mmCIF file of N, CA and C in Angstrom:
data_model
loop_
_atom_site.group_PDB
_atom_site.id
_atom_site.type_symbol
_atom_site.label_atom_id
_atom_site.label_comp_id
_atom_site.label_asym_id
_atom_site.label_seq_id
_atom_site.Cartn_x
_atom_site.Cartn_y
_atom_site.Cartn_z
ATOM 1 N N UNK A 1 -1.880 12.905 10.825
ATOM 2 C CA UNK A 1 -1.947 11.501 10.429
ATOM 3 C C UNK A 1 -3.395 11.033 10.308
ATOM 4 N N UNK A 2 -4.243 11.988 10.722
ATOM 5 C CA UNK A 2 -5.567 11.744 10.285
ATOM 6 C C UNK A 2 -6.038 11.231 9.014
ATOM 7 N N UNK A 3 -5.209 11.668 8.065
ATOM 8 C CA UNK A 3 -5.720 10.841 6.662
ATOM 9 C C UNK A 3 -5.464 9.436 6.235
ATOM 10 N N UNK A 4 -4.556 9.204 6.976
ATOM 11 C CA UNK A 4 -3.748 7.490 7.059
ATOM 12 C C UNK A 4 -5.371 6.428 7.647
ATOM 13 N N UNK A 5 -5.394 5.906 6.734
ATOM 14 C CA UNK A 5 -6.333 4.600 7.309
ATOM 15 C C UNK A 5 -5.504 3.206 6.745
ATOM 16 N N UNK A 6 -6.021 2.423 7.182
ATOM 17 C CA UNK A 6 -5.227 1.115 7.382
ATOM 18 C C UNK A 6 -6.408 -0.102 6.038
ATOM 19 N N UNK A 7 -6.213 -0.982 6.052
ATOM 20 C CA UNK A 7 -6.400 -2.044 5.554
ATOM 21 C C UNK A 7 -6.363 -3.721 6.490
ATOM 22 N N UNK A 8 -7.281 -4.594 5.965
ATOM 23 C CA UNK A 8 -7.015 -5.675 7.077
ATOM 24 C C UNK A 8 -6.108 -6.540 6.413
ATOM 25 N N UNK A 9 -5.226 -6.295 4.612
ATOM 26 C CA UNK A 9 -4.485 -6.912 4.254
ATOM 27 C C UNK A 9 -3.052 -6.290 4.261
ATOM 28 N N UNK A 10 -3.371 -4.933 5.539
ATOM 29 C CA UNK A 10 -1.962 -4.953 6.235
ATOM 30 C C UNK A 10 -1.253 -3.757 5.072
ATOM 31 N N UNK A 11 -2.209 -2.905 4.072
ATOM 32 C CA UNK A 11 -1.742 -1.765 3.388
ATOM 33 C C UNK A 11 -2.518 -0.630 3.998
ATOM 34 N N UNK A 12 -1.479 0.623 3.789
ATOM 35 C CA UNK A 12 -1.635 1.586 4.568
ATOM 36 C C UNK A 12 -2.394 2.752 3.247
ATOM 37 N N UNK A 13 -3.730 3.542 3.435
ATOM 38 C CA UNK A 13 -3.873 4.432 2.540
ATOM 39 C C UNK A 13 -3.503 5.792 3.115
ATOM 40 N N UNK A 14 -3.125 7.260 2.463
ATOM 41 C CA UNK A 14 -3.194 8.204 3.042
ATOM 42 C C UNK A 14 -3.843 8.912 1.602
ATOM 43 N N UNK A 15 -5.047 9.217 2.206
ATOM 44 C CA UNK A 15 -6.262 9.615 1.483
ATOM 45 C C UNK A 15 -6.130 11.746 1.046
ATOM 46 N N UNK A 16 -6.145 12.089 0.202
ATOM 47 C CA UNK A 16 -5.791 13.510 0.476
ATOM 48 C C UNK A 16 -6.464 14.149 -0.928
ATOM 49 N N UNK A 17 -7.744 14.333 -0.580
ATOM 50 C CA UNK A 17 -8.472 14.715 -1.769
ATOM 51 C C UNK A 17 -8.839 13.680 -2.526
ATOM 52 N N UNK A 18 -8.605 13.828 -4.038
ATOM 53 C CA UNK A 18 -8.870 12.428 -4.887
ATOM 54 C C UNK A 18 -7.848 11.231 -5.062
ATOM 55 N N UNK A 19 -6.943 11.380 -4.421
ATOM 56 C CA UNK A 19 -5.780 10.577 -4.323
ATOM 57 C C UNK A 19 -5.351 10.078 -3.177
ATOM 58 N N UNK A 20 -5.322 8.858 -3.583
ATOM 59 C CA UNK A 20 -4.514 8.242 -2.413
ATOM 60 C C UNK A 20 -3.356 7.618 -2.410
ATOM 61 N N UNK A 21 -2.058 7.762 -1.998
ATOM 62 C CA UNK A 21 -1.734 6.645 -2.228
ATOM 63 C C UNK A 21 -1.634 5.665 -1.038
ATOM 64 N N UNK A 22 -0.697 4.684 -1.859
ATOM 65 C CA UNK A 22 -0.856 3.057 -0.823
ATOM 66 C C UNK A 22 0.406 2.484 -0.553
ATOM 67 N N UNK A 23 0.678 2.003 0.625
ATOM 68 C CA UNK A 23 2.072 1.218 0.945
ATOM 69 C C UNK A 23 1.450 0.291 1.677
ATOM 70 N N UNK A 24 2.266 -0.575 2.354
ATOM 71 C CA UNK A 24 2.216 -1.419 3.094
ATOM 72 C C UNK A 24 2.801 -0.913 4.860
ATOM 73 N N UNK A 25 2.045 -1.684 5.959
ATOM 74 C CA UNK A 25 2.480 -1.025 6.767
ATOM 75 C C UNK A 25 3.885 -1.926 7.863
ATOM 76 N N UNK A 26 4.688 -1.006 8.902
ATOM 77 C CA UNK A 26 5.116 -1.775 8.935
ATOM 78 C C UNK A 26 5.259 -3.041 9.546
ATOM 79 N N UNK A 27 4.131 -3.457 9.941
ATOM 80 C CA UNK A 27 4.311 -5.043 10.637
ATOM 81 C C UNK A 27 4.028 -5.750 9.271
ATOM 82 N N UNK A 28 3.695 -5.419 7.708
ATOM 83 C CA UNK A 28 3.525 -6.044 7.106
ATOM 84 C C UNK A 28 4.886 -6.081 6.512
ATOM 85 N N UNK A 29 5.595 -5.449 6.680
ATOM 86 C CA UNK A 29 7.126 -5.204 6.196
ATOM 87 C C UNK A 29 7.434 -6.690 6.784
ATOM 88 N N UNK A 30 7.847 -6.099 8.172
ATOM 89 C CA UNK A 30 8.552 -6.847 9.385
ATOM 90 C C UNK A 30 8.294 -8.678 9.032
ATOM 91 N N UNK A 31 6.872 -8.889 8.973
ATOM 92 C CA UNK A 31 6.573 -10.331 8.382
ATOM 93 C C UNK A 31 7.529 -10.444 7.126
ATOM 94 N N UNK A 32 6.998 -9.487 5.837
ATOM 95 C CA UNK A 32 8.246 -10.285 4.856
ATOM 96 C C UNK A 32 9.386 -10.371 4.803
ATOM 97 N N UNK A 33 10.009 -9.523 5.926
ATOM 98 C CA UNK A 33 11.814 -9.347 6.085
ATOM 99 C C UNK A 33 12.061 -8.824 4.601
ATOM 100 N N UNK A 34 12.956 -9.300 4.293
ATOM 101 C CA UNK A 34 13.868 -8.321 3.247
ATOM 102 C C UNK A 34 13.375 -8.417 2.320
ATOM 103 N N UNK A 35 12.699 -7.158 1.399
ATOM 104 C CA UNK A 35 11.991 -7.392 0.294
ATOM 105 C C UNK A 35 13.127 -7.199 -0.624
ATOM 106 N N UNK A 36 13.309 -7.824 -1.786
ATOM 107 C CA UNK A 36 14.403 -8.112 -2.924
ATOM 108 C C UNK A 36 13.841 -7.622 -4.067
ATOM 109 N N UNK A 37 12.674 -7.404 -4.414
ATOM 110 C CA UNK A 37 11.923 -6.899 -5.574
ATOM 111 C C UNK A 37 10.686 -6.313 -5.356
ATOM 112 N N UNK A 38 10.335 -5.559 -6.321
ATOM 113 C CA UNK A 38 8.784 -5.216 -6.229
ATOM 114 C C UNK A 38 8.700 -4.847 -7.844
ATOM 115 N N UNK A 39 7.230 -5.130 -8.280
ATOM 116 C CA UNK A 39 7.063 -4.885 -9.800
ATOM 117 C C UNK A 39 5.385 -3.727 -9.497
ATOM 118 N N UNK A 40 6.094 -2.874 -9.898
ATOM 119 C CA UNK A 40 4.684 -1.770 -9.705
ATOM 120 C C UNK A 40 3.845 -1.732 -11.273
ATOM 121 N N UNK A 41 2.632 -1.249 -10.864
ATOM 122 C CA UNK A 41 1.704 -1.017 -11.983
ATOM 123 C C UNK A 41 2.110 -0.034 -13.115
ATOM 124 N N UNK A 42 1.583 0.201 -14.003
ATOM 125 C CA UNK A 42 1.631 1.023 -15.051
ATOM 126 C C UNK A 42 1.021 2.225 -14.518
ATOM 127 N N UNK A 43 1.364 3.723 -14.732
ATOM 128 C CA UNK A 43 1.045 5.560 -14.825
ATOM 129 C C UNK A 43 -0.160 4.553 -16.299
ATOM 130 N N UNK A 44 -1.130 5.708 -15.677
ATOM 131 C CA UNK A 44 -2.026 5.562 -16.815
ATOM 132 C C UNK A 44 -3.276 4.288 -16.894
ATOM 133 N N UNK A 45 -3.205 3.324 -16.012
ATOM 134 C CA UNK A 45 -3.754 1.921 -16.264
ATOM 135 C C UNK A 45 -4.294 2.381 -15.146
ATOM 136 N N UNK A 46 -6.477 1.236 -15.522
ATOM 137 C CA UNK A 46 -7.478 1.882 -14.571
ATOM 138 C C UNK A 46 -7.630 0.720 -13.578
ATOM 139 N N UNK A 47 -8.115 0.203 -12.622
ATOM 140 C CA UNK A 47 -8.098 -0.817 -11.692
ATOM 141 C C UNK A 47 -9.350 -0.783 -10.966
ATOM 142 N N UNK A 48 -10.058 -1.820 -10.825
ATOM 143 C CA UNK A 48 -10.749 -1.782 -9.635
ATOM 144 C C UNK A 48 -10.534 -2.260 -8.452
ATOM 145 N N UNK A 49 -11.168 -2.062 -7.628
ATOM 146 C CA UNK A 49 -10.690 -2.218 -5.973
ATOM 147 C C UNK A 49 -10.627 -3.632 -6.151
ATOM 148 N N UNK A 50 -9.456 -4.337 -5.172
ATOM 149 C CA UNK A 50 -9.498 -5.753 -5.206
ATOM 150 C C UNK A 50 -8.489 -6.143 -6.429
ATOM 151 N N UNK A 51 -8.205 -5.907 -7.653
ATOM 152 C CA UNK A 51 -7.146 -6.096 -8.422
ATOM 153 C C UNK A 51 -5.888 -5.836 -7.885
ATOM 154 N N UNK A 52 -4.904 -7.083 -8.354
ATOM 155 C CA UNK A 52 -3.489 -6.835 -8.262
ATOM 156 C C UNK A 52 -3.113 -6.077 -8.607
ATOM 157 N N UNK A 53 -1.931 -5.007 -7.690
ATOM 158 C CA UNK A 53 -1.516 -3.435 -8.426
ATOM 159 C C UNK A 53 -0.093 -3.971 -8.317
ATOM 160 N N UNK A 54 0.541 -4.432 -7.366
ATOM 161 C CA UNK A 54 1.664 -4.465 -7.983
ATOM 162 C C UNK A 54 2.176 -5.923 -6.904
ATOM 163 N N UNK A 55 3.117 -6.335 -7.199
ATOM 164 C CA UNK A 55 3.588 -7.690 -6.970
ATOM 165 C C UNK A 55 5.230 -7.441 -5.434
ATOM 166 N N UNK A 56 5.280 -8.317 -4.773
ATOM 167 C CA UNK A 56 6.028 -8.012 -3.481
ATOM 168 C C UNK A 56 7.255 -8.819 -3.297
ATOM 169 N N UNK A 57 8.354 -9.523 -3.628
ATOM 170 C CA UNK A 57 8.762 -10.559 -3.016
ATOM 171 C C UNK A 57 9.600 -10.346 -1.995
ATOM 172 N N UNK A 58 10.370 -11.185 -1.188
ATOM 173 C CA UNK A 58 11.011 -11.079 0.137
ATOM 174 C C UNK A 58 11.570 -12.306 -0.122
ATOM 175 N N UNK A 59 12.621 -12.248 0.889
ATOM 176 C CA UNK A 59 13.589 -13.737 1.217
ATOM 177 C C UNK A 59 12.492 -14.652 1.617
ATOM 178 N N UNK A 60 11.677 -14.034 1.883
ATOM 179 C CA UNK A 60 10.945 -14.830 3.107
ATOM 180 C C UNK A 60 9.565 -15.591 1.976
ATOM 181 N N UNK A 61 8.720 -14.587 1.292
ATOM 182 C CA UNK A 61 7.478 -14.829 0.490
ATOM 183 C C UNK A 61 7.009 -14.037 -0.252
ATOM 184 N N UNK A 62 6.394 -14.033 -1.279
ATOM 185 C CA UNK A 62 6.303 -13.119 -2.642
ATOM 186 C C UNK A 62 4.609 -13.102 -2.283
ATOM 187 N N UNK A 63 3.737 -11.673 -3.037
ATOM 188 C CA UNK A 63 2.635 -12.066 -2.620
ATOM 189 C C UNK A 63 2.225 -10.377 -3.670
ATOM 190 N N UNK A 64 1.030 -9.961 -3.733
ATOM 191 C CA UNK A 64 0.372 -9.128 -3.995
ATOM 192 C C UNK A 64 0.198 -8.157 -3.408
ATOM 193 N N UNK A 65 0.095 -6.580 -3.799
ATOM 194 C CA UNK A 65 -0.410 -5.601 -3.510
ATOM 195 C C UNK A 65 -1.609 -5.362 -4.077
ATOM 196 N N UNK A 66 -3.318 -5.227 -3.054
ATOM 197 C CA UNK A 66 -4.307 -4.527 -3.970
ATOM 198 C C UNK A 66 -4.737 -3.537 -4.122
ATOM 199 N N UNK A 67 -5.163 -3.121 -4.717
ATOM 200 C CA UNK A 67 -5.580 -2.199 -5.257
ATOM 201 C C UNK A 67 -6.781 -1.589 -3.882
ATOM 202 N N UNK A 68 -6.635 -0.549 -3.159
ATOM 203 C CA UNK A 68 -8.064 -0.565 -2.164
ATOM 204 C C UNK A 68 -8.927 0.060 -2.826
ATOM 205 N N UNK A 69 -8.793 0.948 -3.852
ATOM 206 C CA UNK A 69 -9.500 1.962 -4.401
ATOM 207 C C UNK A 69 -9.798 1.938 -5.758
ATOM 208 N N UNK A 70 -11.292 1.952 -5.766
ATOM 209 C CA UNK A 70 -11.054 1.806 -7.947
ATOM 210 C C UNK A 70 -10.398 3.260 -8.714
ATOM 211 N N UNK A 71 -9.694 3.353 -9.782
ATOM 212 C CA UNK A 71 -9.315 4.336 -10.392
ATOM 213 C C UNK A 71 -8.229 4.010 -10.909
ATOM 214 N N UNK A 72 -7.559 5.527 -11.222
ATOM 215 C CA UNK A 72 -6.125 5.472 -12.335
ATOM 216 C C UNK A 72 -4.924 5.598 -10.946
ATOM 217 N N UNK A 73 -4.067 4.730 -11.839
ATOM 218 C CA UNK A 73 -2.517 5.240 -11.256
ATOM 219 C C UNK A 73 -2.282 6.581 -11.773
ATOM 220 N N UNK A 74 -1.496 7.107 -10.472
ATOM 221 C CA UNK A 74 -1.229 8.374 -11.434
ATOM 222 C C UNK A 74 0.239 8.314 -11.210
ATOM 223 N N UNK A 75 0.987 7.509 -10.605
ATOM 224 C CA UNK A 75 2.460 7.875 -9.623
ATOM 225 C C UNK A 75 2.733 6.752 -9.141
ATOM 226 N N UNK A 76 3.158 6.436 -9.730
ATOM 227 C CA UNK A 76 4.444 5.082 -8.714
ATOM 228 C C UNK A 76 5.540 5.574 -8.087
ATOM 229 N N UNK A 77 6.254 4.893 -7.427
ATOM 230 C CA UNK A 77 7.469 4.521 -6.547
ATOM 231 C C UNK A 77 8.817 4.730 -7.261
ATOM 232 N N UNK A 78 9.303 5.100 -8.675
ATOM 233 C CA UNK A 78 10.119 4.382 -9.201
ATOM 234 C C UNK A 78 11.655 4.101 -8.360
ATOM 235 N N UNK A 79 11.273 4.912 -6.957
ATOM 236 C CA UNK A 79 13.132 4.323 -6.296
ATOM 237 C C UNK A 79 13.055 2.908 -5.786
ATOM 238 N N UNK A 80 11.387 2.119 -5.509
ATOM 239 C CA UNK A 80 11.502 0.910 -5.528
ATOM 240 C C UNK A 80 11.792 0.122 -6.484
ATOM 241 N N UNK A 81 12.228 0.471 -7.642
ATOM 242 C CA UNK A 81 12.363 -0.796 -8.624
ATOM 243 C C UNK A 81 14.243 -0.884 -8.296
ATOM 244 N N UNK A 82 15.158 0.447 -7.844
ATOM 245 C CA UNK A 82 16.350 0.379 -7.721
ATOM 246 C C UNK A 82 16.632 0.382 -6.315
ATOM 247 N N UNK A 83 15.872 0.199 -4.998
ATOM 248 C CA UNK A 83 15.884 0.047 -4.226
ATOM 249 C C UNK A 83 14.623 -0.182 -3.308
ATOM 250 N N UNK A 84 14.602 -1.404 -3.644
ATOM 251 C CA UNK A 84 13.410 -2.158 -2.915
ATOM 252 C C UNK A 84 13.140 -2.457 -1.551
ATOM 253 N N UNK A 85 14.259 -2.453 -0.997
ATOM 254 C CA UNK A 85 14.487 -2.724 0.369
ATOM 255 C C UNK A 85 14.231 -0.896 1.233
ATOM 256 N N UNK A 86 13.606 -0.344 0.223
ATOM 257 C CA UNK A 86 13.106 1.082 1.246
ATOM 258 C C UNK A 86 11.971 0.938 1.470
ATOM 259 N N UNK A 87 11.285 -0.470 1.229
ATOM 260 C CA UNK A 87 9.693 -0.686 2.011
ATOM 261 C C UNK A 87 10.283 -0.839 3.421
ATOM 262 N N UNK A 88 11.300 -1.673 3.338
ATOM 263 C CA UNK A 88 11.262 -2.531 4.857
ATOM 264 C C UNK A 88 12.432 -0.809 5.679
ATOM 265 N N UNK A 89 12.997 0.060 5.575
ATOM 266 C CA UNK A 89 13.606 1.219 6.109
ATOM 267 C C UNK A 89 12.628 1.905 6.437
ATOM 268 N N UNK A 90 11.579 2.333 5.213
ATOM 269 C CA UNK A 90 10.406 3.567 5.456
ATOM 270 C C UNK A 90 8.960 3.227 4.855
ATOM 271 N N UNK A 91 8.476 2.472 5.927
ATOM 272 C CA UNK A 91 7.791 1.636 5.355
ATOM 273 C C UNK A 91 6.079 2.663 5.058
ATOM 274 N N UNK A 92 6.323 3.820 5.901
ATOM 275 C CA UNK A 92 5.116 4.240 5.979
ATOM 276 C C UNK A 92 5.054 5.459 5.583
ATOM 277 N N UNK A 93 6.606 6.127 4.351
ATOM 278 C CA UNK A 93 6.821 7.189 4.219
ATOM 279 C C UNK A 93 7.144 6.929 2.754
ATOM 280 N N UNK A 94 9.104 7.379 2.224
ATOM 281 C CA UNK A 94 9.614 6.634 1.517
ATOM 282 C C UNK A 94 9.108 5.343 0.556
ATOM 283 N N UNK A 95 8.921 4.555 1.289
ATOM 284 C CA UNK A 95 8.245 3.124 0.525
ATOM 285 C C UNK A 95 6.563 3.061 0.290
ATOM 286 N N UNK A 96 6.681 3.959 -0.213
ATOM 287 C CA UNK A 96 5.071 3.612 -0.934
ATOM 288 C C UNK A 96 5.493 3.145 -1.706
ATOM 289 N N UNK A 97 3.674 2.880 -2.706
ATOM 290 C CA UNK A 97 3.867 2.186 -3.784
ATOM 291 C C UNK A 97 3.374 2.752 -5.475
ATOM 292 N N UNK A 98 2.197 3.112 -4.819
ATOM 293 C CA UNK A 98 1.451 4.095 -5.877
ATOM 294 C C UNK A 98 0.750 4.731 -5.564
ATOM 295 N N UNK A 99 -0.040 5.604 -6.522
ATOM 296 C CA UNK A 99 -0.912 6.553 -5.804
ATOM 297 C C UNK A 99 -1.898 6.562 -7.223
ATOM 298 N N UNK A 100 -3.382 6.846 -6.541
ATOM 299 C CA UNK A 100 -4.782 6.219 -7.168
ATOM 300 C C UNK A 100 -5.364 7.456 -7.142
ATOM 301 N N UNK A 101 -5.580 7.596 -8.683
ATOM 302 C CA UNK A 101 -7.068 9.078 -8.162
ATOM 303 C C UNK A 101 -8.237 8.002 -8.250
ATOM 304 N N UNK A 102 -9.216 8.612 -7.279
ATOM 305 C CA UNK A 102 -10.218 7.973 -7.140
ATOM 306 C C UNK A 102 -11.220 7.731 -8.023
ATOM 307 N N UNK A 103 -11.791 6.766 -8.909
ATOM 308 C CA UNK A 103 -13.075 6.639 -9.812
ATOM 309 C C UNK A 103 -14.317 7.757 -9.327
ATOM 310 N N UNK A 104 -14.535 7.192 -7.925
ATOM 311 C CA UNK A 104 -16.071 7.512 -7.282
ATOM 312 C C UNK A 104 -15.658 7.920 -5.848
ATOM 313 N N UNK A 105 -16.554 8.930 -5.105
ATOM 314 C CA UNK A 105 -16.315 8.956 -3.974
ATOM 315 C C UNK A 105 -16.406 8.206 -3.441
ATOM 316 N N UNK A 106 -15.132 8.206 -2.359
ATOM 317 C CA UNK A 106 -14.573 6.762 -1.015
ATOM 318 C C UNK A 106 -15.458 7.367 -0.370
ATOM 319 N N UNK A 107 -15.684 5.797 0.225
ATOM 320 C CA UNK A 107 -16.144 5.814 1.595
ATOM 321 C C UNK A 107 -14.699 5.065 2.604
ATOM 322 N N UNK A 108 -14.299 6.496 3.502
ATOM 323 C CA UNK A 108 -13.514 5.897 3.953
ATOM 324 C C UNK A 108 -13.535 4.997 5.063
ATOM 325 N N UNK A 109 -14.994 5.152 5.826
ATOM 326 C CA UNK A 109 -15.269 4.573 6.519
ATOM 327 C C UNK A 109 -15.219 2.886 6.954
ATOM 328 N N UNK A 110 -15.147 2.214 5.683
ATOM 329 C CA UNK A 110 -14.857 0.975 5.129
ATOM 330 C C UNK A 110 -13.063 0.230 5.302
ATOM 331 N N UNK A 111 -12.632 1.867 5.738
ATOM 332 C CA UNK A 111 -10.989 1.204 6.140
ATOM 333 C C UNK A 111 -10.807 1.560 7.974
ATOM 334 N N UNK A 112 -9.871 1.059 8.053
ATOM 335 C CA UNK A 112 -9.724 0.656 9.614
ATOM 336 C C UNK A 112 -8.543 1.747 10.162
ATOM 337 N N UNK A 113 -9.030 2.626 11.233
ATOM 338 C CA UNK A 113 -7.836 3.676 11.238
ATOM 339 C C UNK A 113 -6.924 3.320 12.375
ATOM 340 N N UNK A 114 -6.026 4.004 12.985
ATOM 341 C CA UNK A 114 -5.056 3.816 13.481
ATOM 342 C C UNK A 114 -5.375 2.495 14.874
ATOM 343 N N UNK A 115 -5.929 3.094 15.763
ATOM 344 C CA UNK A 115 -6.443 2.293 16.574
ATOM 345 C C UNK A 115 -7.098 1.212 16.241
ATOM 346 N N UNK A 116 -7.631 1.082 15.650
ATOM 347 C CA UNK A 116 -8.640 -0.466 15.107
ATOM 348 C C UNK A 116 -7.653 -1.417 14.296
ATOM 349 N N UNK A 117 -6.621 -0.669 13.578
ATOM 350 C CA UNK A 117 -5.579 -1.274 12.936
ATOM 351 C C UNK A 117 -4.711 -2.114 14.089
ATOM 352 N N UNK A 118 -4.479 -0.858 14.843
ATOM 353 C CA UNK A 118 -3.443 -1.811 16.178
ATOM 354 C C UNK A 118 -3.901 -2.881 16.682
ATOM 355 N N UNK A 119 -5.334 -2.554 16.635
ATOM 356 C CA UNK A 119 -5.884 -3.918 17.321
ATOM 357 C C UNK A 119 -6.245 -5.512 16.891
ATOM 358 N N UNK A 120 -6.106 -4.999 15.337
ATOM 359 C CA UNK A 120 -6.086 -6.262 14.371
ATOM 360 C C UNK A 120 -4.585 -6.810 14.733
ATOM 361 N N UNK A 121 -3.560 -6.357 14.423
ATOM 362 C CA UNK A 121 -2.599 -6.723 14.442
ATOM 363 C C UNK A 121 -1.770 -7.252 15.992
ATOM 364 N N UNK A 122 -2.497 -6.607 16.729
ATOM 365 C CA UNK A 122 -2.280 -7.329 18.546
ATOM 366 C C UNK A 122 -2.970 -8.764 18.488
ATOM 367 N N UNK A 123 -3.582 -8.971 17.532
ATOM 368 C CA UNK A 123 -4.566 -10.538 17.538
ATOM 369 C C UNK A 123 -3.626 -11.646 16.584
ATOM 370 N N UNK A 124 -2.639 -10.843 15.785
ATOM 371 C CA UNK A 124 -1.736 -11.831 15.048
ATOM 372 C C UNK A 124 -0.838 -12.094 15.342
#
């Protein structure tokens, strides 16, 4: 699980060469309760870090996925568009979202890993 680093907007990367992909983790699940939709990015379309990649809603609140990494999609999710509610079952497996080859070398250092993650989230 060494490659898993975290995010402080509560998305999970697992970094593995030039690719990463990205989900959400699950206390970010748990906050939206039942997600009812998700609209993922386009295979093929380039992004920079900080752009909307794909869109979230829940009973609860609809909101954004970003992008942590500049580059191409290479791989989406497609069992989330027919079953969306496998963010909130497998939130850190199953329910990803996409996966990014990288523009430029990461610095991964810039994301927050397991422990530093827990500790953001013990403060909310």
């Amino acid at each position: 699980m060494s490659n898993i680093k975290f995010t402080k907007e509560h998305e999970w990367l697992n970094i593995e060469g030039d690719i990463v992909t990205v989900g959400v983790t699950d206390f970010a699940q748990s906050q939206l309760g039942d997600v009812v939709f998700i609209e993922l990015p386009e295979v093929g379309e380039t992004y920079e870090e900080g752009d909307e990649g794909a869109v979230i809603e829940s009973v609860k609140a609809a909101g954004e996925i970003e992008i942590p990494v500049s580059g191409e999609i290479v791989a989406v999710n497609e069992a989330l568009s027919d079953d969306p509610e496998l963010v909130n079952r497998e939130p850190m497996s199953g329910g990803w979202f996409f996966k990014v080859k990288i523009a430029a070398e990461l610095d991964a250092s810039k994301y927050l890993d397991e422990t530093a993650y827990k500790a953001l989230i013990a403060e909310e």
